PDB file of C-alpha atoms in Angstrom:
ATOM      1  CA  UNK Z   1     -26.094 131.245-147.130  1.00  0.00           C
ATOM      2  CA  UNK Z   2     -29.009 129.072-148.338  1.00  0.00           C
ATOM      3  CA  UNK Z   3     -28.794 128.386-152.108  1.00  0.00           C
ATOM      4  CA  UNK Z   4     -32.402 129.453-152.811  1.00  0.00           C
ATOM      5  CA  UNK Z   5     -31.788 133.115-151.260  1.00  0.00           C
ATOM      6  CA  UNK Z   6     -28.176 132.868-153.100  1.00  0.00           C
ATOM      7  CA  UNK Z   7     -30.401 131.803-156.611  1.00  0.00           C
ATOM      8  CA  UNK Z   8     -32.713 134.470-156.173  1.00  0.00           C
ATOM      9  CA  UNK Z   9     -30.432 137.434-155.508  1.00  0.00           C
ATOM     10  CA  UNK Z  10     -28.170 136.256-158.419  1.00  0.00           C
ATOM     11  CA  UNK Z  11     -31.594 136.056-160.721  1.00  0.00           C
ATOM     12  CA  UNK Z  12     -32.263 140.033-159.729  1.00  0.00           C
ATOM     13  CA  UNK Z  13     -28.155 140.793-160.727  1.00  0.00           C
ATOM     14  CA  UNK Z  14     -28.957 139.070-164.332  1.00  0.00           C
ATOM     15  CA  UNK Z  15     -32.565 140.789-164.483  1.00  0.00           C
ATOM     16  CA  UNK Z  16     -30.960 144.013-163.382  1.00  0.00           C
ATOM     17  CA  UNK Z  17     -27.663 143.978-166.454  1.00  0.00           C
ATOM     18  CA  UNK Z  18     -30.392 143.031-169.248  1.00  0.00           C
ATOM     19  CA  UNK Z  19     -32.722 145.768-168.431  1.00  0.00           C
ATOM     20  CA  UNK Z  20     -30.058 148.253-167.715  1.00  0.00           C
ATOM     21  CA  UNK Z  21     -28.604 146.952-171.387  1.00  0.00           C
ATOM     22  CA  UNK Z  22     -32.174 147.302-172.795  1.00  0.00           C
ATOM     23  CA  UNK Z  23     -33.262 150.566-171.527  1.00  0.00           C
ATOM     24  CA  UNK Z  24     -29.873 152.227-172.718  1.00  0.00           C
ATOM     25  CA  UNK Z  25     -31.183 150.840-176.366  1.00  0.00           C
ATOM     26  CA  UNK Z  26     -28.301 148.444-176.417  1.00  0.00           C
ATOM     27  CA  UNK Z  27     -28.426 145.437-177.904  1.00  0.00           C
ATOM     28  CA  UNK Z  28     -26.059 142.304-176.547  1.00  0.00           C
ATOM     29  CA  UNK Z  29     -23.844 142.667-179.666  1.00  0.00           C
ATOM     30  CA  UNK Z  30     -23.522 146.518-179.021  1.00  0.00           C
ATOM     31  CA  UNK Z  31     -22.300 145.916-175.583  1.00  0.00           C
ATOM     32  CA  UNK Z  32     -20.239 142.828-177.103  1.00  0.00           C
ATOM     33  CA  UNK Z  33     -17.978 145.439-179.377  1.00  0.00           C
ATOM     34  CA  UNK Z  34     -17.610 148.303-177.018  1.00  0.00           C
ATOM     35  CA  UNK Z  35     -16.284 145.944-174.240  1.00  0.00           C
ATOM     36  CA  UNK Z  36     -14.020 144.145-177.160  1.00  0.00           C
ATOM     37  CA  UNK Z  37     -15.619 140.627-176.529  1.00  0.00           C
ATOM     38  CA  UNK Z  38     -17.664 138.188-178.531  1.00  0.00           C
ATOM     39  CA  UNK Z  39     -21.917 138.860-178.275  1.00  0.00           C
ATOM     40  CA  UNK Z  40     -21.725 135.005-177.075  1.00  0.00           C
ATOM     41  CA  UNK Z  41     -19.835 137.055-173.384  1.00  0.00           C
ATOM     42  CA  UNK Z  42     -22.505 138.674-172.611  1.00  0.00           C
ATOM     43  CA  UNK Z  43     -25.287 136.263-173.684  1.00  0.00           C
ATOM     44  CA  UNK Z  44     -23.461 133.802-171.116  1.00  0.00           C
ATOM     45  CA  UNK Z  45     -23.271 136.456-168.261  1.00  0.00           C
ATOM     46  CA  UNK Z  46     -26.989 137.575-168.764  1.00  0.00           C
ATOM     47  CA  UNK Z  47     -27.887 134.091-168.913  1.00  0.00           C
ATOM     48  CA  UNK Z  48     -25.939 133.329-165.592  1.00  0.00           C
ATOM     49  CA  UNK Z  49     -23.620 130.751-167.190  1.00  0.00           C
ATOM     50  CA  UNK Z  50     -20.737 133.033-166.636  1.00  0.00           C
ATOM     51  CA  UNK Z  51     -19.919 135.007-163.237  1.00  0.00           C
ATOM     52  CA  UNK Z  52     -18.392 138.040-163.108  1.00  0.00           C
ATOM     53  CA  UNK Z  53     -15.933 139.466-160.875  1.00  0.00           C
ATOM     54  CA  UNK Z  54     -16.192 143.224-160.302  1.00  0.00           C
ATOM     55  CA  UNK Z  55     -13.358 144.293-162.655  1.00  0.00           C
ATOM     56  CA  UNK Z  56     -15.786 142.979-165.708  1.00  0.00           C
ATOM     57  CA  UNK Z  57     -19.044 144.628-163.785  1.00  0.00           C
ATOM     58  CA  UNK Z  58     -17.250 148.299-163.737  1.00  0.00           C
ATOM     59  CA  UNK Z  59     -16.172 147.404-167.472  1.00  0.00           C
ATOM     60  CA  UNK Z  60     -20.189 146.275-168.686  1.00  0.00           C
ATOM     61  CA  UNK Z  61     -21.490 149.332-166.829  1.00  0.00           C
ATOM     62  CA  UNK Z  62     -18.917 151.827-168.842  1.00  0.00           C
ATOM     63  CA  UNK Z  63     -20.313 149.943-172.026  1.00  0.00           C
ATOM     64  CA  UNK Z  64     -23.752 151.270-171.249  1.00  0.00           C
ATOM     65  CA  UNK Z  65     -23.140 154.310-170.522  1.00  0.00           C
ATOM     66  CA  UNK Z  66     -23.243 154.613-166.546  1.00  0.00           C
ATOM     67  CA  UNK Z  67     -21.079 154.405-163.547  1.00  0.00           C
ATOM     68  CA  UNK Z  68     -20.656 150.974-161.544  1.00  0.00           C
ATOM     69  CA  UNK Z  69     -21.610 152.979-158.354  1.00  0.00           C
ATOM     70  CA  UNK Z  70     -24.957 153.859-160.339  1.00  0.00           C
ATOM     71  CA  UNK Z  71     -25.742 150.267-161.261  1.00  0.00           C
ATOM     72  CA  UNK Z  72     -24.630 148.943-157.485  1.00  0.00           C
ATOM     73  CA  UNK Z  73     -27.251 151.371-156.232  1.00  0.00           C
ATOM     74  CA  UNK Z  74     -30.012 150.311-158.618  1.00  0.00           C
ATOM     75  CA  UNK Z  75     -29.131 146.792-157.219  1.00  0.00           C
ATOM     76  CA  UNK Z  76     -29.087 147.828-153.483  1.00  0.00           C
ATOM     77  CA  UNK Z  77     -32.555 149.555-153.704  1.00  0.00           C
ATOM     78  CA  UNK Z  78     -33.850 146.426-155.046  1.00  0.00           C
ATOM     79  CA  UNK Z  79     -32.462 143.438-153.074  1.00  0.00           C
ATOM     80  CA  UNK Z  80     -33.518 146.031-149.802  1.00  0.00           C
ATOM     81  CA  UNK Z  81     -37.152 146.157-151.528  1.00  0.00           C
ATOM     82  CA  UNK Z  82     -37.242 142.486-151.538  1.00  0.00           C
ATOM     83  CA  UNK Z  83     -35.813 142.258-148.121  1.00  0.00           C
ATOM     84  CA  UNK Z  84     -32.676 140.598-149.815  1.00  0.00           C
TER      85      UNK Z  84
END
């Protein structure tokens, strides 16, 4: 997989968690306490300094307030938009 296609679709995943954090009137230190971590966790995920596996994803999604099957199809819907 080319890195620039790879870069891209990993930008839309980071877009995707801050606007789904934002639009549930979250703030990162809101998420930060109901997942039991520091704020600085999900400032480094958001920011794409940290990866996540899908354990953490299902866990972040709980935190605000939707299913991981929800958020996956938010995410499919837009990497198939953008021919992804």
């Amino acid at each position: 997989m080319k890195k620039n296609l790879y870069t891209q679709r990993q930008r839309i995943l980071l877009d995707l968690l801050r606007e789904t954090r934002k639009e549930a009137g979250l703030r990162q230190d809101d998420v930060a306490e109901r997942l039991g971590r520091p704020q600085s966790f999900v400032s480094k995920y958001e920011s794409g300094e940290r990866r996540l596996d899908i354990l953490e994803l299902y866990d972040i999604c709980k935190a605000m307030g939707l299913t991981l099957n929800d958020f996956v199809e938010k995410l499919q819907a837009i990497l198939l938009k953008n021919k992804y």
